[in-house]
Coordinates of C-alpha atoms in Angstrom, one line a residue:
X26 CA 120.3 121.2 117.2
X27 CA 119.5 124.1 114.7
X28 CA 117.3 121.0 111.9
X29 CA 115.0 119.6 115.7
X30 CA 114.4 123.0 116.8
X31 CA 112.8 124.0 112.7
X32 CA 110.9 120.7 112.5
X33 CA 109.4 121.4 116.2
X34 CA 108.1 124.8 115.2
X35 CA 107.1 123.8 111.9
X36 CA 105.1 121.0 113.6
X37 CA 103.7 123.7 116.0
X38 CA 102.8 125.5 113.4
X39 CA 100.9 122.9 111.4
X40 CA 99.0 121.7 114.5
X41 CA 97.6 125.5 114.5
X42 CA 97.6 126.6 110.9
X43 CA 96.2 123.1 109.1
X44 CA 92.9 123.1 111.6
X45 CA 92.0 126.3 110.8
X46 CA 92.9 126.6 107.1
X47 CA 91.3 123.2 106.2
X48 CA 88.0 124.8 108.6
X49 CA 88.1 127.8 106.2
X50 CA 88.4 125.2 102.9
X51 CA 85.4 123.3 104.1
X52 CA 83.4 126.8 105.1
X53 CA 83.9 127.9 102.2
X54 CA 82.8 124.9 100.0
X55 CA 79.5 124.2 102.4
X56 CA 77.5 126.6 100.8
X57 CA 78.6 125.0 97.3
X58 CA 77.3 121.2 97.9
X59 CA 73.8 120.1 97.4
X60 CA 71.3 120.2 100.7
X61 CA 71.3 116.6 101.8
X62 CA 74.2 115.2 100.1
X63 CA 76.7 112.6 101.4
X64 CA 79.3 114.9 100.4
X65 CA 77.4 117.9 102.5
X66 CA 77.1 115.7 105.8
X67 CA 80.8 114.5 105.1
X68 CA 82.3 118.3 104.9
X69 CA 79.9 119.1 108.3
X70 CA 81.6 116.3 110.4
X71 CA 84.8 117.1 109.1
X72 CA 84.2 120.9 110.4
X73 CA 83.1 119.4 113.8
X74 CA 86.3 117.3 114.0
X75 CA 88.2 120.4 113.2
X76 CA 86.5 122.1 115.7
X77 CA 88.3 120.5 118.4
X78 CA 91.5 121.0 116.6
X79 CA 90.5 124.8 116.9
X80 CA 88.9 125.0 120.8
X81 CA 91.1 122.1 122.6
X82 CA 94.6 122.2 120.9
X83 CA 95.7 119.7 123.7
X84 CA 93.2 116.9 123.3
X85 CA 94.4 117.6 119.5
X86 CA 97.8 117.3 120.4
X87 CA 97.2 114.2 122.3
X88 CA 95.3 112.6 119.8
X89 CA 97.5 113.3 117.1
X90 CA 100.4 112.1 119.2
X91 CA 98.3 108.8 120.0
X92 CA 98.4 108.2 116.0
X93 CA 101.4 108.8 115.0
X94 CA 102.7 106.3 118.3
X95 CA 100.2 103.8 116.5
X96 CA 101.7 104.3 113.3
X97 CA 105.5 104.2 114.4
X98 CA 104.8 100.8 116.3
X99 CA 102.7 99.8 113.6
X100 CA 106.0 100.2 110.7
X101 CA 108.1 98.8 113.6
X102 CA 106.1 95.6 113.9
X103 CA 106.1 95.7 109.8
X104 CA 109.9 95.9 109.7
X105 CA 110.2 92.8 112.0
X106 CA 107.8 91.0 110.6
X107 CA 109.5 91.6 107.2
X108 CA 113.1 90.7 108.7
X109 CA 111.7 87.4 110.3
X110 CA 110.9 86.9 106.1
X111 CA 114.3 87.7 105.0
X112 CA 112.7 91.0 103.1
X113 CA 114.6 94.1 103.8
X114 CA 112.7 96.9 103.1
X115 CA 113.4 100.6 104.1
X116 CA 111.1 102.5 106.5
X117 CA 110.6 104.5 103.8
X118 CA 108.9 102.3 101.9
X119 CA 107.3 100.4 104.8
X120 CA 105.4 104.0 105.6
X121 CA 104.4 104.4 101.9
X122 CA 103.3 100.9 101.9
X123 CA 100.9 101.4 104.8
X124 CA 100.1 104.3 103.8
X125 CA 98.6 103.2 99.8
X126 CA 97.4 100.2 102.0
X127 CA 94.8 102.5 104.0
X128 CA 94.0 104.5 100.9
X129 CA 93.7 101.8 98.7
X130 CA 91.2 100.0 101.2
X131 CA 89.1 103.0 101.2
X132 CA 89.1 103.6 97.8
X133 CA 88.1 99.5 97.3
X134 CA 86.5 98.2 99.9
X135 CA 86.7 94.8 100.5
X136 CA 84.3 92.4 103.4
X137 CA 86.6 92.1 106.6
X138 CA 88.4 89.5 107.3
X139 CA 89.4 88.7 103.3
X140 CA 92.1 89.5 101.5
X141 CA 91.8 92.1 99.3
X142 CA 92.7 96.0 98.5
X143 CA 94.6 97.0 101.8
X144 CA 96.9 94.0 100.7
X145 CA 97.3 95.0 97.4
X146 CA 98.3 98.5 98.3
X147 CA 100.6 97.0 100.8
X148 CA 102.4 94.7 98.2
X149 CA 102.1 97.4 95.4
X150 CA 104.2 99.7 97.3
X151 CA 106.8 96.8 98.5
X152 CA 107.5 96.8 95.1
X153 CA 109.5 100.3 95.5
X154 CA 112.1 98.2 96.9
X155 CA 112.3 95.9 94.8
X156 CA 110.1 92.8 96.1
X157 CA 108.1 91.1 93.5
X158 CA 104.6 91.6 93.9
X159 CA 103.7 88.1 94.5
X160 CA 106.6 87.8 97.3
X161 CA 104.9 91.6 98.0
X162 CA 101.4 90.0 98.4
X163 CA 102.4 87.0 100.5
X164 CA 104.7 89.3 102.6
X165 CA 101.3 91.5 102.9
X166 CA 99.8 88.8 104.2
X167 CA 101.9 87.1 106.5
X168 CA 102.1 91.0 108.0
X169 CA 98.5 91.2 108.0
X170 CA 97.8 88.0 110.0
X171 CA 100.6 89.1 112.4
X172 CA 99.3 92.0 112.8
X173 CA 95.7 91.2 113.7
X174 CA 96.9 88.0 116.0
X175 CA 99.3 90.5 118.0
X176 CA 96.2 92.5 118.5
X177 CA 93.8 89.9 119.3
X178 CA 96.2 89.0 122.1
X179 CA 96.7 91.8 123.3
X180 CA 93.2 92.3 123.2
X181 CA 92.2 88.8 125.3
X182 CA 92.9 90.4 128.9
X183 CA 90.4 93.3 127.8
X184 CA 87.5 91.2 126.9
X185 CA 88.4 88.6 129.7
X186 CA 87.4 91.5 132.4
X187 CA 84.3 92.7 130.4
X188 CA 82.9 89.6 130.1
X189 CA 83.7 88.6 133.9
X190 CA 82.1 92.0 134.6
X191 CA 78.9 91.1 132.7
X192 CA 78.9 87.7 133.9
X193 CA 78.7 89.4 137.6
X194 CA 75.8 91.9 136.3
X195 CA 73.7 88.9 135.3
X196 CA 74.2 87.2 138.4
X197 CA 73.4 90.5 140.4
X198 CA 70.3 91.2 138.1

């Protein structure tokens, strides 16, 4: 259809223009930050990132495809989380929720493994739909444990093998 066919080739496009015009933003601000500045070294490995957007458009692609499959499973596993609640919340708001839950983690850091700013982003934005922020914040939390278990176990068979395969090395060494 006419509406697949505009958003692939404006998704082309955006793989090929935004590398290059956000390489031309930072090339242009270099020169502009102070030698030696957190802000300096920050635009330099943002050029090098870009860099590979530029020279290997497919490891780009790929990785670029890699995060947004991450980030659809991720609202997926959100929504059902949510449903097994009884919340009904709209992608919409589940993407803007995990969205101001990364930004508002960066912006306030909290220690790992507390409760803290990526929750309150999280239950912020669930109140778009109408969830009140202290069902938001529990709801943000009963996600966030989910979340973190689901990937712990899927993690298990991972760290199983590397410690089997250090175990062996000891024995061997």
């Amino acid at each position: 259809s006419a509406p697949a066919v505009l958003a692939a080739a404006l998704a082309v496009l955006g793989l090929v223009a935004l590398p290059a015009a956000g390489t031309a933003a930072l090339l242009w601000l270099l020169p502009r930050l102070p030698e030696g500045s957190r802000r300096r070294r920050a635009a330099l490995e943002l050029v090098a990132g870009l860099r590979v957007a530029r020279e290997e458009p497919w490891a780009y692609l790929l990785a670029l495809s890699g995060a947004l499959t991450h980030l659809t499973i991720h609202i997926l596993g959100l929504k059902t989380v949510l449903s097994g609640l009884g919340l009904e919340v709209s992608f919409g708001t589940l993407a803007f929720s995990a969205l101001a839950s990364v930004l508002t983690a960066a912006f306030i850091p909290s220690p790992a493994g507390t409760f803290g700013s990526a929750e309150t982003g999280f239950a912020g934005a669930l109140a778009l739909d109408g969830i009140p922020v202290p069902l938001g914040v529990a709801a943000g939390a009963a996600a966030h444990v989910s979340m973190v278990l689901a990937a712990g176990l899927a993690g298990l068979p991972i760290a199983w093998e590397i410690l089997a395969r250090r175990r062996a090395s000891d024995r061997e060494g």
